[in-house]
PDB file of C-alpha atoms in Angstrom:
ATOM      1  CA  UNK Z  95       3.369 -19.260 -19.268  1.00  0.00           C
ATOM      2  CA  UNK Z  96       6.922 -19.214 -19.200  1.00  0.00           C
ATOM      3  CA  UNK Z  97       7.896 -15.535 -21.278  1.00  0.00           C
ATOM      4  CA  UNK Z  98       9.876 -13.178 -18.905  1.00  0.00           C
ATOM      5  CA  UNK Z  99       9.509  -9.898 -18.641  1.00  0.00           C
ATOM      6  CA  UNK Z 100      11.469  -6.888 -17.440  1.00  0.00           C
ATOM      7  CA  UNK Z 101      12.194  -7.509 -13.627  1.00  0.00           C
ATOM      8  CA  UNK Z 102      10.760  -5.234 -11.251  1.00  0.00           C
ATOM      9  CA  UNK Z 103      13.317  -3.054  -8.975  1.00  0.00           C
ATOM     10  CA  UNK Z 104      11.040   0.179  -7.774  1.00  0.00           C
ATOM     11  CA  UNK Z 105       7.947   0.748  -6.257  1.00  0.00           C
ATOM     12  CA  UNK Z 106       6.162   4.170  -5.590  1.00  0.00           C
ATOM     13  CA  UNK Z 107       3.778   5.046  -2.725  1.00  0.00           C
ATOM     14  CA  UNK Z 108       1.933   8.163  -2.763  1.00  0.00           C
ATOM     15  CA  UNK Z 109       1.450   9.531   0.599  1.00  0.00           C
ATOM     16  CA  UNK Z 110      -0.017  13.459  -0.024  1.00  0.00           C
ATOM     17  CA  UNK Z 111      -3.222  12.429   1.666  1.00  0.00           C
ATOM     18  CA  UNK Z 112      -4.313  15.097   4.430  1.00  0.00           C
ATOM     19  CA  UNK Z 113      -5.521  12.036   6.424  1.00  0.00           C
ATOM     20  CA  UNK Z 114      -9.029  14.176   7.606  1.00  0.00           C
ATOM     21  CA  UNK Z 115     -10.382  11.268   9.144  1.00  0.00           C
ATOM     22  CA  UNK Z 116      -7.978  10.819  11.916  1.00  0.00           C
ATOM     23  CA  UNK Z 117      -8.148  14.767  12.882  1.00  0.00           C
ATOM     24  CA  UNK Z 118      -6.964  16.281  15.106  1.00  0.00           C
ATOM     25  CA  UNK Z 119      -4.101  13.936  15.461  1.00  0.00           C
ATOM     26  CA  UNK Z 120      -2.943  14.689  12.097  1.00  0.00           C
ATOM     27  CA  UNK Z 121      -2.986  18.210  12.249  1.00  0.00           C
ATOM     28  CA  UNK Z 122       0.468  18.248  12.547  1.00  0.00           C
ATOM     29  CA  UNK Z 123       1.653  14.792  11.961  1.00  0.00           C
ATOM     30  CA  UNK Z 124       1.209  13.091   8.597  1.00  0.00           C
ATOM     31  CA  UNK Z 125      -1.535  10.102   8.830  1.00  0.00           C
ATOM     32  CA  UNK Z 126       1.358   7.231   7.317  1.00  0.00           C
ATOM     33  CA  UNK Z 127       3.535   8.212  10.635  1.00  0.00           C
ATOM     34  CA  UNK Z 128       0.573   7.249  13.312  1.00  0.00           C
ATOM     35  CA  UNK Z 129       1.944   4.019  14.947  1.00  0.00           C
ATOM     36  CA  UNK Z 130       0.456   0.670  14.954  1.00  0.00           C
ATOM     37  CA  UNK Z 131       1.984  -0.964  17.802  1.00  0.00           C
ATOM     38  CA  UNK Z 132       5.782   1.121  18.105  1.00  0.00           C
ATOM     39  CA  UNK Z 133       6.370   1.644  14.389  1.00  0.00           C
ATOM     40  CA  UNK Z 134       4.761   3.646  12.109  1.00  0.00           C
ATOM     41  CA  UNK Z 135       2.400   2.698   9.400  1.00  0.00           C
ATOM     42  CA  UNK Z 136       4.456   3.500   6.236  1.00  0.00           C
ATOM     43  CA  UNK Z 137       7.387   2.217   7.441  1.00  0.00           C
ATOM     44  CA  UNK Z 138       5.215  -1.177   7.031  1.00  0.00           C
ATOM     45  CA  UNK Z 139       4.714  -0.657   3.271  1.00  0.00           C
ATOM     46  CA  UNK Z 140       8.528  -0.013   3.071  1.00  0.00           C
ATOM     47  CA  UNK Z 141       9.109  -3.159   4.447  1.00  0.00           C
ATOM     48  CA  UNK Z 142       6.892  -5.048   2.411  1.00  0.00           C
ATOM     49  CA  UNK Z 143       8.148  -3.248  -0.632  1.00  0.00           C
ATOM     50  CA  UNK Z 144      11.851  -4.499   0.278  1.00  0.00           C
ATOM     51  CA  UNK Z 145      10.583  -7.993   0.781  1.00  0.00           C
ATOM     52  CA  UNK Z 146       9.471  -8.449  -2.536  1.00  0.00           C
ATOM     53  CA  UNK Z 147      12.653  -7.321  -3.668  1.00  0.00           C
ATOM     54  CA  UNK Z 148      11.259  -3.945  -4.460  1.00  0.00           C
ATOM     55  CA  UNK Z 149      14.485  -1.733  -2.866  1.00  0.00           C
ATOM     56  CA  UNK Z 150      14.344   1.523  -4.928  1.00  0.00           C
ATOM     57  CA  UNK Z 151      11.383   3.483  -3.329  1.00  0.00           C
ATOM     58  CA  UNK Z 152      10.164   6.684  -4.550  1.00  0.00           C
ATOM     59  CA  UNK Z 153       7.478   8.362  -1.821  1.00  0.00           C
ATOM     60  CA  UNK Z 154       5.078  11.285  -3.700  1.00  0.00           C
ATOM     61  CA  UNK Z 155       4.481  13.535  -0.507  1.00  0.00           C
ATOM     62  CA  UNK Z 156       2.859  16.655   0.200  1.00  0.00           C
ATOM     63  CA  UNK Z 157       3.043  19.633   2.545  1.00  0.00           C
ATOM     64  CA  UNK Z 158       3.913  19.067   5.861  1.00  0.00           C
ATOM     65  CA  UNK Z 159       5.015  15.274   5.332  1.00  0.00           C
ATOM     66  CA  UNK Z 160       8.904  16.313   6.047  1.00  0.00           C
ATOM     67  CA  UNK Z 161       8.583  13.611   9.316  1.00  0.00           C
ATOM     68  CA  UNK Z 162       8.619  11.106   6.690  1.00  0.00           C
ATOM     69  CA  UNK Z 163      11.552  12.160   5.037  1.00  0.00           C
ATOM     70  CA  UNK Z 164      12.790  12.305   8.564  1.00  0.00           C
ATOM     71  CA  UNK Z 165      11.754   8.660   9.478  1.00  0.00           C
ATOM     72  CA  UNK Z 166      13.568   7.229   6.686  1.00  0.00           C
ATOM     73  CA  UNK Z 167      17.287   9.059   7.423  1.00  0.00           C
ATOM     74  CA  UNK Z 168      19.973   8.868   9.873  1.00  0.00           C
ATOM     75  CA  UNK Z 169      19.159  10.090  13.412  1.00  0.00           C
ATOM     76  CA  UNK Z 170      22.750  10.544  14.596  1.00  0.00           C
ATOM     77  CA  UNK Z 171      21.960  12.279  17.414  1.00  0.00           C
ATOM     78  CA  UNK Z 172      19.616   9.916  18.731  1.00  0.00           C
ATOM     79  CA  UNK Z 173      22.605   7.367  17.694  1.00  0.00           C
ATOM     80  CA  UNK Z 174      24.760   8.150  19.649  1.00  0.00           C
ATOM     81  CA  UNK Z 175      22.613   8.587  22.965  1.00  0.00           C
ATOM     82  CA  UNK Z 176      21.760   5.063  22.326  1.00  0.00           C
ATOM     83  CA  UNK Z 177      25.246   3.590  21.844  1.00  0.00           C
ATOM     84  CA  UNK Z 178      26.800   5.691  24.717  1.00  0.00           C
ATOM     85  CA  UNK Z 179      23.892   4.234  27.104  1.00  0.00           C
ATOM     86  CA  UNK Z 180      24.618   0.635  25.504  1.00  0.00           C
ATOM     87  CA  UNK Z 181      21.242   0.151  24.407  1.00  0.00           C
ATOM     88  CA  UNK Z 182      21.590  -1.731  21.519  1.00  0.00           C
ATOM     89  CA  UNK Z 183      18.368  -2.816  20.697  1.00  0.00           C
ATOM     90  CA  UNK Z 184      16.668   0.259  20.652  1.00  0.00           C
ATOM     91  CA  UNK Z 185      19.950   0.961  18.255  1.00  0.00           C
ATOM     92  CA  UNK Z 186      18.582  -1.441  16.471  1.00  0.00           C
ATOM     93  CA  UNK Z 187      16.103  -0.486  15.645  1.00  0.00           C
ATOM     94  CA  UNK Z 188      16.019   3.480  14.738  1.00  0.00           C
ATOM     95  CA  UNK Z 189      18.581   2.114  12.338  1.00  0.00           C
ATOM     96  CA  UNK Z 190      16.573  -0.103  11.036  1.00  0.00           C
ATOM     97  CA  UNK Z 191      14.302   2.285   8.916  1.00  0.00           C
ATOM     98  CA  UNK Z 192      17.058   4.334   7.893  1.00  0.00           C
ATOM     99  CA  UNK Z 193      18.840   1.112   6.341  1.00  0.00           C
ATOM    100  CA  UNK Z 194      15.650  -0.442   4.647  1.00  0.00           C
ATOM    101  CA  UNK Z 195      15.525   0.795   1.051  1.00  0.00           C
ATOM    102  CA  UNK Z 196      16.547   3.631  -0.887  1.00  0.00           C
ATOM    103  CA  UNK Z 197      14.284   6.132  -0.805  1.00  0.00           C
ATOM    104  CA  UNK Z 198      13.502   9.296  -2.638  1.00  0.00           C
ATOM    105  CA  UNK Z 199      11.087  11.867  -2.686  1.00  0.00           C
ATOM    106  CA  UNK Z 200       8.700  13.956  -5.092  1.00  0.00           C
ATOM    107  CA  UNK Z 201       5.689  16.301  -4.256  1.00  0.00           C
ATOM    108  CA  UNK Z 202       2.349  16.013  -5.317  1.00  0.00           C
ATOM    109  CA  UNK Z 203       2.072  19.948  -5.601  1.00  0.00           C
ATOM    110  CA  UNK Z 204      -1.959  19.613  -6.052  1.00  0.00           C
ATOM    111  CA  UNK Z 205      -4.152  16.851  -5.012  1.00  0.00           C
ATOM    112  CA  UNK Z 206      -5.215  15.718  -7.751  1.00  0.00           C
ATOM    113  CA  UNK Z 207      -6.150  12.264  -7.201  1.00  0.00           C
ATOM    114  CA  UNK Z 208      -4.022   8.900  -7.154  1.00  0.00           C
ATOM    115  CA  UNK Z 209      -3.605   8.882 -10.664  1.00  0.00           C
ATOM    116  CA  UNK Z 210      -2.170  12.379 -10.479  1.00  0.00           C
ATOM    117  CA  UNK Z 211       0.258  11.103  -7.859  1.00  0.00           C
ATOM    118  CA  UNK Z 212       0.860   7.898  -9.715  1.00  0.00           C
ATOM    119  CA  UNK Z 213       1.769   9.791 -12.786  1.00  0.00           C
ATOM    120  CA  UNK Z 214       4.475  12.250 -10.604  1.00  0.00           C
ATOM    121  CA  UNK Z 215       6.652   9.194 -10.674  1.00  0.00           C
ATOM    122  CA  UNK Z 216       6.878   9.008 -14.130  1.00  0.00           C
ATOM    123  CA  UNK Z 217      10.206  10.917 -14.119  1.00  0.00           C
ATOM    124  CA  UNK Z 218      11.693   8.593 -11.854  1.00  0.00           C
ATOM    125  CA  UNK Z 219      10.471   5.265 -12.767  1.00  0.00           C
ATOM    126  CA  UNK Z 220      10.915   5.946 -16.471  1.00  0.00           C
ATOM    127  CA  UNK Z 221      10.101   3.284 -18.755  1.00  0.00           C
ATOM    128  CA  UNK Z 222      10.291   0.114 -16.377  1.00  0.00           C
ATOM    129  CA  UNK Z 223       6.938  -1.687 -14.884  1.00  0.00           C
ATOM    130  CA  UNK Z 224       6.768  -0.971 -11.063  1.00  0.00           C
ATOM    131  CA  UNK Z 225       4.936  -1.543  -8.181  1.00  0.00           C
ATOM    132  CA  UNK Z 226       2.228   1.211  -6.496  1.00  0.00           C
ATOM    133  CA  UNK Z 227       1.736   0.846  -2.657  1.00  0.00           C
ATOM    134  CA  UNK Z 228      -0.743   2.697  -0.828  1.00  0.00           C
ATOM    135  CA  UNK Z 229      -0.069   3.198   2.542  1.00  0.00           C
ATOM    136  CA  UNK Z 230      -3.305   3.092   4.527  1.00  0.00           C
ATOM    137  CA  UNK Z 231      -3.549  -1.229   3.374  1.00  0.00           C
ATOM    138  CA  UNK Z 232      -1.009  -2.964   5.400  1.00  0.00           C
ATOM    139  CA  UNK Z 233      -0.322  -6.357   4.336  1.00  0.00           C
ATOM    140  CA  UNK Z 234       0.745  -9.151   6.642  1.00  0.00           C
ATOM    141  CA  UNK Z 235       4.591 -10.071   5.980  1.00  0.00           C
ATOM    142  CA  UNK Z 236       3.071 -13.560   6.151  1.00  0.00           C
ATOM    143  CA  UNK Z 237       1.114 -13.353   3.481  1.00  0.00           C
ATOM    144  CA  UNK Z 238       3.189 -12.225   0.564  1.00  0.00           C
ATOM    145  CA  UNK Z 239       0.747 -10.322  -2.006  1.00  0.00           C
ATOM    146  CA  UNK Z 240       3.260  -8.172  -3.690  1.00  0.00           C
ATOM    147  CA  UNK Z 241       5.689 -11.096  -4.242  1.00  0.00           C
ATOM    148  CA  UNK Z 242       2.930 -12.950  -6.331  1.00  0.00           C
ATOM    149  CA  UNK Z 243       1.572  -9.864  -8.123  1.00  0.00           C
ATOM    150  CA  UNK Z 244       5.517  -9.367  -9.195  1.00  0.00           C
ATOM    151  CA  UNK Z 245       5.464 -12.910 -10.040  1.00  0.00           C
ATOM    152  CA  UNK Z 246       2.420 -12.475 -12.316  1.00  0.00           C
ATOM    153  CA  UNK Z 247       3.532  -9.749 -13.491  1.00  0.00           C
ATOM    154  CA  UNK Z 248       6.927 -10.664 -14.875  1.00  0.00           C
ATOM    155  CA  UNK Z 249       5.239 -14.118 -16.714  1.00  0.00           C
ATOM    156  CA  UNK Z 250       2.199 -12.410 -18.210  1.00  0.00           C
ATOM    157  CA  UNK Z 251       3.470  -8.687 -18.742  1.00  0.00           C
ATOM    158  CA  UNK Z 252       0.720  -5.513 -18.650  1.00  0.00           C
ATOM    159  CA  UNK Z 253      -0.023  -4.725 -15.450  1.00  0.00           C
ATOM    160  CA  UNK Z 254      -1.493  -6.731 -11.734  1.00  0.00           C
ATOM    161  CA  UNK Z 255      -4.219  -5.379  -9.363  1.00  0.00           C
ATOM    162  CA  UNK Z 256      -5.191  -6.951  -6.024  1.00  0.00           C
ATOM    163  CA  UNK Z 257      -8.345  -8.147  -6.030  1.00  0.00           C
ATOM    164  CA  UNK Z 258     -10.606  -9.160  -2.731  1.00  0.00           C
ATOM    165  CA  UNK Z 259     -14.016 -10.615  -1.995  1.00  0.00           C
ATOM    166  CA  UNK Z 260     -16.403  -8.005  -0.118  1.00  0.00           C
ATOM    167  CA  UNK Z 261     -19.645  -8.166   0.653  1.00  0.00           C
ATOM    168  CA  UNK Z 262     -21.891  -6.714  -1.803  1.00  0.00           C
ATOM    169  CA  UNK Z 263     -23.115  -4.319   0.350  1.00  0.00           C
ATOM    170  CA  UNK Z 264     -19.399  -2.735   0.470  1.00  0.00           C
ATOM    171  CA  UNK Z 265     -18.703  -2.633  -3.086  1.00  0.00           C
ATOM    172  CA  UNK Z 266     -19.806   0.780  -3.458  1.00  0.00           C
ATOM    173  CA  UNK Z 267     -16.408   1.924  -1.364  1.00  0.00           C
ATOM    174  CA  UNK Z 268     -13.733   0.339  -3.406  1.00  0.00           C
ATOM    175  CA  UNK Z 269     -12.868   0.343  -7.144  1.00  0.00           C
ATOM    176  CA  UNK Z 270     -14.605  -2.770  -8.751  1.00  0.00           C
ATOM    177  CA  UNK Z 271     -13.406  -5.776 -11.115  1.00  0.00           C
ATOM    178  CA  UNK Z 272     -15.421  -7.165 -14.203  1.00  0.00           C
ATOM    179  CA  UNK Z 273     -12.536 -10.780 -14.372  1.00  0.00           C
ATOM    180  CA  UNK Z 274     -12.646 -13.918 -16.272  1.00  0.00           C
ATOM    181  CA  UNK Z 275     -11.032 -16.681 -14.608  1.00  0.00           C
ATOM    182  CA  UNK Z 276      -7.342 -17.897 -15.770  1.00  0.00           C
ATOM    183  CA  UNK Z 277      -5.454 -21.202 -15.055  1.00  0.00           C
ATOM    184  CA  UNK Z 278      -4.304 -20.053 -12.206  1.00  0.00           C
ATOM    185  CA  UNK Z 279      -7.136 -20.343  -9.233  1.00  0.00           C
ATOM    186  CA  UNK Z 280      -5.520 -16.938  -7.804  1.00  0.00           C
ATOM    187  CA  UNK Z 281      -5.323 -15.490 -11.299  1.00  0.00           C
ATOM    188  CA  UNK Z 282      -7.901 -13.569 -13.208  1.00  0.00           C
ATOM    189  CA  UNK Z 283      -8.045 -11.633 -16.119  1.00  0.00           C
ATOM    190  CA  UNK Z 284      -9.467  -7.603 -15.396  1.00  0.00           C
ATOM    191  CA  UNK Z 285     -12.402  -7.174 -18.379  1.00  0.00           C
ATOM    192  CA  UNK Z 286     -13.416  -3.909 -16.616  1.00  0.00           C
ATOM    193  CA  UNK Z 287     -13.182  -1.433 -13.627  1.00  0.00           C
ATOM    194  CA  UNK Z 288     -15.575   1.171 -12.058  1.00  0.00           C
ATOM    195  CA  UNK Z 289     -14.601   3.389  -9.250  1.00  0.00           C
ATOM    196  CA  UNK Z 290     -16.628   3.085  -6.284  1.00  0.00           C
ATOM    197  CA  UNK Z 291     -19.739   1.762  -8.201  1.00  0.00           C
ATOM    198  CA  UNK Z 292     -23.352   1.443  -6.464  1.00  0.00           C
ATOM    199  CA  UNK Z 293     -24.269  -2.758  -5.619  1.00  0.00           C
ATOM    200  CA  UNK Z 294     -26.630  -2.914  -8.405  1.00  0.00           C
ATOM    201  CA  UNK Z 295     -24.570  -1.771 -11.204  1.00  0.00           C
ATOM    202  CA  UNK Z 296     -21.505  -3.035  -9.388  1.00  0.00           C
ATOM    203  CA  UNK Z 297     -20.036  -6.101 -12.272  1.00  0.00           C
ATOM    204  CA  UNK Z 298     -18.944  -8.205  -9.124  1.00  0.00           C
ATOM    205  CA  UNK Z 299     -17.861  -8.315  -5.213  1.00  0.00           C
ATOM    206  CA  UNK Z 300     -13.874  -8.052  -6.292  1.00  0.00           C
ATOM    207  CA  UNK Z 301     -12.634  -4.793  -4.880  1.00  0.00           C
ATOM    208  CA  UNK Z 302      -9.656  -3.207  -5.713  1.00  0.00           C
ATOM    209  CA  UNK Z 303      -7.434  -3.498  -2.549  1.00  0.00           C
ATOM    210  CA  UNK Z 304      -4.040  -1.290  -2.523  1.00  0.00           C
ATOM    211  CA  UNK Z 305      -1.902  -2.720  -4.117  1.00  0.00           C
ATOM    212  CA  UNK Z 306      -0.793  -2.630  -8.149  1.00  0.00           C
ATOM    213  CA  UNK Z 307       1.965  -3.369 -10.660  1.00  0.00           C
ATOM    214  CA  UNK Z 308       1.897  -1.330 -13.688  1.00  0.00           C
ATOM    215  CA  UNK Z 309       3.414  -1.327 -17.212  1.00  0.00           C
ATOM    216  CA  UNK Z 310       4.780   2.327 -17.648  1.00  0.00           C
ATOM    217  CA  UNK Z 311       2.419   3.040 -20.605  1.00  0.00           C
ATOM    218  CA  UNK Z 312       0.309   4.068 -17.463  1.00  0.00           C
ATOM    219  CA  UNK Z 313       1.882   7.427 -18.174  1.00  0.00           C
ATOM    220  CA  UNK Z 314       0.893   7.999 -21.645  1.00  0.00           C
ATOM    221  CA  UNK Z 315      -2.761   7.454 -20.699  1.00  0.00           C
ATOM    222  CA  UNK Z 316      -2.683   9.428 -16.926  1.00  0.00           C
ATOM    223  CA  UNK Z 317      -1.519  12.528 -18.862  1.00  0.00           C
ATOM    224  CA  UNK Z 318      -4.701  12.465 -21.037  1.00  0.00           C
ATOM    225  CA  UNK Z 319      -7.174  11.028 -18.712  1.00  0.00           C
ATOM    226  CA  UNK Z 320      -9.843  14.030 -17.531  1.00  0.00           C
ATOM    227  CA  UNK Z 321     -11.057  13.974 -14.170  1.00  0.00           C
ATOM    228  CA  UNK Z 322     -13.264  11.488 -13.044  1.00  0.00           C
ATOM    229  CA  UNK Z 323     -15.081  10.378  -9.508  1.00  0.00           C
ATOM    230  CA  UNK Z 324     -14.846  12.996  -7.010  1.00  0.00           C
ATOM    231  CA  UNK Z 325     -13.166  15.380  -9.664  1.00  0.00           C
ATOM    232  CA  UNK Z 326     -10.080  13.568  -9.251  1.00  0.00           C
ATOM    233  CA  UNK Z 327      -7.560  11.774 -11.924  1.00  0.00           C
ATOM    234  CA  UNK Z 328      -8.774   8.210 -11.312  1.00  0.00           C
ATOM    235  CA  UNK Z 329      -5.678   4.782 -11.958  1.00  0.00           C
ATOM    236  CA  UNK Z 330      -8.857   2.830 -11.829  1.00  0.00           C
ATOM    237  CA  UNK Z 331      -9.685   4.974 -15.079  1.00  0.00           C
ATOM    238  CA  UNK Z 332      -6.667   4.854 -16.629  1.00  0.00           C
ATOM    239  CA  UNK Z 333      -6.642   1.074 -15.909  1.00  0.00           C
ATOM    240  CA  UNK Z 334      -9.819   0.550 -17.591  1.00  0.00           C
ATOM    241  CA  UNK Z 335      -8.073   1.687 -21.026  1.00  0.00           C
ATOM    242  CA  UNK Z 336      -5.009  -0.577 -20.971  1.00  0.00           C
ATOM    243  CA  UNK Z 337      -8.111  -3.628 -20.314  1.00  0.00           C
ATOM    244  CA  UNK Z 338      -9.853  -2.314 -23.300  1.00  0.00           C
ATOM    245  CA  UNK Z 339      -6.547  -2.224 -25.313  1.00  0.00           C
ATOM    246  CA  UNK Z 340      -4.133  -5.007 -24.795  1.00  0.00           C
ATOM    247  CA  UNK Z 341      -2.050  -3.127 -27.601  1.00  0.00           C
ATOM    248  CA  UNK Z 342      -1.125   0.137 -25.418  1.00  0.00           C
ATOM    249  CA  UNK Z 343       0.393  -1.847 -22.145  1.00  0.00           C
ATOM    250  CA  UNK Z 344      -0.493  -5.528 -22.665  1.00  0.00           C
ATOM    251  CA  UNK Z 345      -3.533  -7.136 -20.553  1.00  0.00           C
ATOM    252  CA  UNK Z 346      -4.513  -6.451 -16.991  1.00  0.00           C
ATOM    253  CA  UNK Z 347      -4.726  -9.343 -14.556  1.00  0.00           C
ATOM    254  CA  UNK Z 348      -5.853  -9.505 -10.560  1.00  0.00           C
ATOM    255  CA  UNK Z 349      -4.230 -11.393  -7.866  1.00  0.00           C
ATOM    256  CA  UNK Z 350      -7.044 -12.616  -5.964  1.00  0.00           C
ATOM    257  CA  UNK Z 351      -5.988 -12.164  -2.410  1.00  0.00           C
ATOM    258  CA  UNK Z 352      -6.965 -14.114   0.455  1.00  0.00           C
ATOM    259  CA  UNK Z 353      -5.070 -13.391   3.375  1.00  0.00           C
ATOM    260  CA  UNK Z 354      -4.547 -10.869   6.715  1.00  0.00           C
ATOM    261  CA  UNK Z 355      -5.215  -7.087   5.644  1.00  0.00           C
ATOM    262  CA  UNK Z 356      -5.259  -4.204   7.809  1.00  0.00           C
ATOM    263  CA  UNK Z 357      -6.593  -0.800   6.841  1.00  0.00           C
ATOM    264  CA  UNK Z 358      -5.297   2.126   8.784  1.00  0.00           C
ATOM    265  CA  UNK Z 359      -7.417   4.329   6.599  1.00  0.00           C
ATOM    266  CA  UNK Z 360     -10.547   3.973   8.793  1.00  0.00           C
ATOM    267  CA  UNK Z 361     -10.245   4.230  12.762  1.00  0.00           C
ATOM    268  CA  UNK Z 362     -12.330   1.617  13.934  1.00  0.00           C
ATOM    269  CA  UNK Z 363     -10.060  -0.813  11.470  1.00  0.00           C
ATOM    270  CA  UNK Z 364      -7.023   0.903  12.376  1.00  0.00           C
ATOM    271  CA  UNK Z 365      -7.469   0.124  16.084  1.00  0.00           C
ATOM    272  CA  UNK Z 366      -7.928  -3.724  15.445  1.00  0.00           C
ATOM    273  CA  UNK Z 367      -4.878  -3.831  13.584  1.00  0.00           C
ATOM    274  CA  UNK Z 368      -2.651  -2.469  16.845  1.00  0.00           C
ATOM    275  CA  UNK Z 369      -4.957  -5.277  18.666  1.00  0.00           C
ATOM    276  CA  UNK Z 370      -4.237  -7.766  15.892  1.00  0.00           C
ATOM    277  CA  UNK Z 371      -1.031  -7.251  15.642  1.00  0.00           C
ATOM    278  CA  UNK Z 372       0.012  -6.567  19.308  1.00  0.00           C
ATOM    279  CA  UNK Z 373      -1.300  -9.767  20.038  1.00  0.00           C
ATOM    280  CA  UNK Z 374       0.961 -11.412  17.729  1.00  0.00           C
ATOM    281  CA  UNK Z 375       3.820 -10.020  18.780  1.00  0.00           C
ATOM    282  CA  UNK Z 376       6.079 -12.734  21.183  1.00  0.00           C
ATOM    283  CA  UNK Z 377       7.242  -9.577  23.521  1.00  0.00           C
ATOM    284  CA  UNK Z 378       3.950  -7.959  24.124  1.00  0.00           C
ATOM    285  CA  UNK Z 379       1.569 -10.799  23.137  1.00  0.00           C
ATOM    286  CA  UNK Z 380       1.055 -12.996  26.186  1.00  0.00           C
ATOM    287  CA  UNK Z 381       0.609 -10.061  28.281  1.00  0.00           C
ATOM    288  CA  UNK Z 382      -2.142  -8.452  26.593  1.00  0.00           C
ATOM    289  CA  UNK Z 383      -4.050 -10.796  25.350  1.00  0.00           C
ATOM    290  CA  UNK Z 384      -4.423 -11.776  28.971  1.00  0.00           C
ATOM    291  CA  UNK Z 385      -5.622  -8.145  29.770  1.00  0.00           C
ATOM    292  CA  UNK Z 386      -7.910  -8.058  26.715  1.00  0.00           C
ATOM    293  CA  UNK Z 387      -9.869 -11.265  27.704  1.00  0.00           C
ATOM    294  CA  UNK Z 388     -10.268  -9.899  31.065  1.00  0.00           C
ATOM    295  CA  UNK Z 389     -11.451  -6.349  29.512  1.00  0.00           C
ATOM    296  CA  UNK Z 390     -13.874  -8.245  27.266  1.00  0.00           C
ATOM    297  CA  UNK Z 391     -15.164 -10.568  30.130  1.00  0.00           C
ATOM    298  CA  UNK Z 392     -15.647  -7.400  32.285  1.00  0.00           C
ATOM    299  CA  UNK Z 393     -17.425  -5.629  29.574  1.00  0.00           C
ATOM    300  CA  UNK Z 394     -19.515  -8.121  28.540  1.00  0.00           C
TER     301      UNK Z 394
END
């Protein structure tokens, strides 16, 4: 297809979440600012964000998540330790998040659900399509999901999901895809969504991973859409009305995605991304994977 649509410039991530499973540590230190490896999880989606072009980011927070507001500004304190010990890199570095993207910040006063939080950037994002980013899915740089779901996006208008095979057996904790195939072998077209459906009434083993660009009619049907699952304001709901009615926001499509994901949201996942991704890295890399074969041949 070759029509062009608006081009994309913000993307929102909601981070209220009281992040229960990782407790206690996040009694007192919002879940997105745990680190994997020496840099904390949101800054991650931030990064990704920016890399799709995406440099206007609006963060929908909650109590106690001023550390993230803190993350993303100017340390100058810390600054100027740095530069009057010469150490550059480290310089480097703290800078770094301060100089990604431009951020701003609205509260999700209740927790309401992601569609509540979605629809808290309405204000900001105004009448433009943008990009939703939740921050417990980190996406490898290397595979660039967001780019494509722009991509589609801007040539077929409405709004993109992500879309990845599970296992049957693991529908039940995602939102779920009814799709009819396109043209494009990465491309399908979103008949349907249930939240978190059981494997026998579950219309196929695409889940909805976190990741989503959205026309802004989103708004118009957030503010009518009643609580669903979990008593919450579902976007998987919401969603399901724009794929009934092409009319309101155009169609819906999925990017099928096929590459490196890491969720953070569940512990025993969030430690084999640090182990994934430490082993990766050039500076810490050959060192530990040489102490993690000789852990695993020890402990086997």
């Amino acid at each position: 297809m070759t029509q062009s649509h608006p081009r994309i410039s913000k993307a929102v991530i909601p981070a209220a979440g009281l992040g229960t499973r990782f407790l206690p540590a996040t009694k007192a230190t919002p879940k997105e600012m745990l680190p994997v490896v020496d840099k904390p999880a949101i800054q991650y989606v931030v990064e990704e964000a920016v890399a799709a072009g995406l440099d206007d980011v609006l963060m929908v927070t909650g109590r106690n998540k001023r550390p993230l507001e803190d993350h993303f500004d100017r340390n100058y304190e810390l600054e100027s330790a740095l530069q009057k010990k010469g150490d550059a890199g480290r310089l480097a570095k703290v800078q770094e998040s301060s100089d990604l993207a431009t951020m701003h910040y609205v509260r999700q006063g209740d927790p309401k659900g992601l569609g509540h939080a979605v629809l808290c950037a309405a204000p900001h994002v105004g009448h433009e399509p943008f990009a939703v980013l939740l921050g417990d899915d980190l996406i490898d740089p290397r595979d660039p999901l967001l780019q494509r779901m722009v991509e589609v996006q801007e040539q077929r208008g409405g709004s993109v999901i992500a879309l990845m095979e599970v296992a049957p057996e693991q529908i039940h904790l995602y939102g779920c895809a009814a799709v009819e195939t396109t043209e494009d072998s990465d491309v399908v077209k979103v008949s349907g969504l249930v939240e978190k459906p059981d494997p026998a009434d579950a219309p196929s083993n695409y889940a909805i991973i976190g990741r989503y660009v959205l026309d802004p009619h989103i708004f118009e049907i957030l503010r009518k859409t009643e609580p669903g699952r979990g008593g919450e304001i579902q976007l998987t709901d919401a969603l399901q009305q724009l794929a009934d009615d092409e009319k309101i926001g155009g169609p819906v499509h999925g990017v099928v995605f096929k590459g490196r994901r890491y969720d953070t949201g569940d512990r025993g996942d969030y430690l084999r991304a640090i182990v994934r991704l430490a082993c990766e890295r050039e500076d810490l890399g050959p060192d530990f994977r040489t102490w993690l074969r000789s852990y695993v041949a020890e402990e086997m």
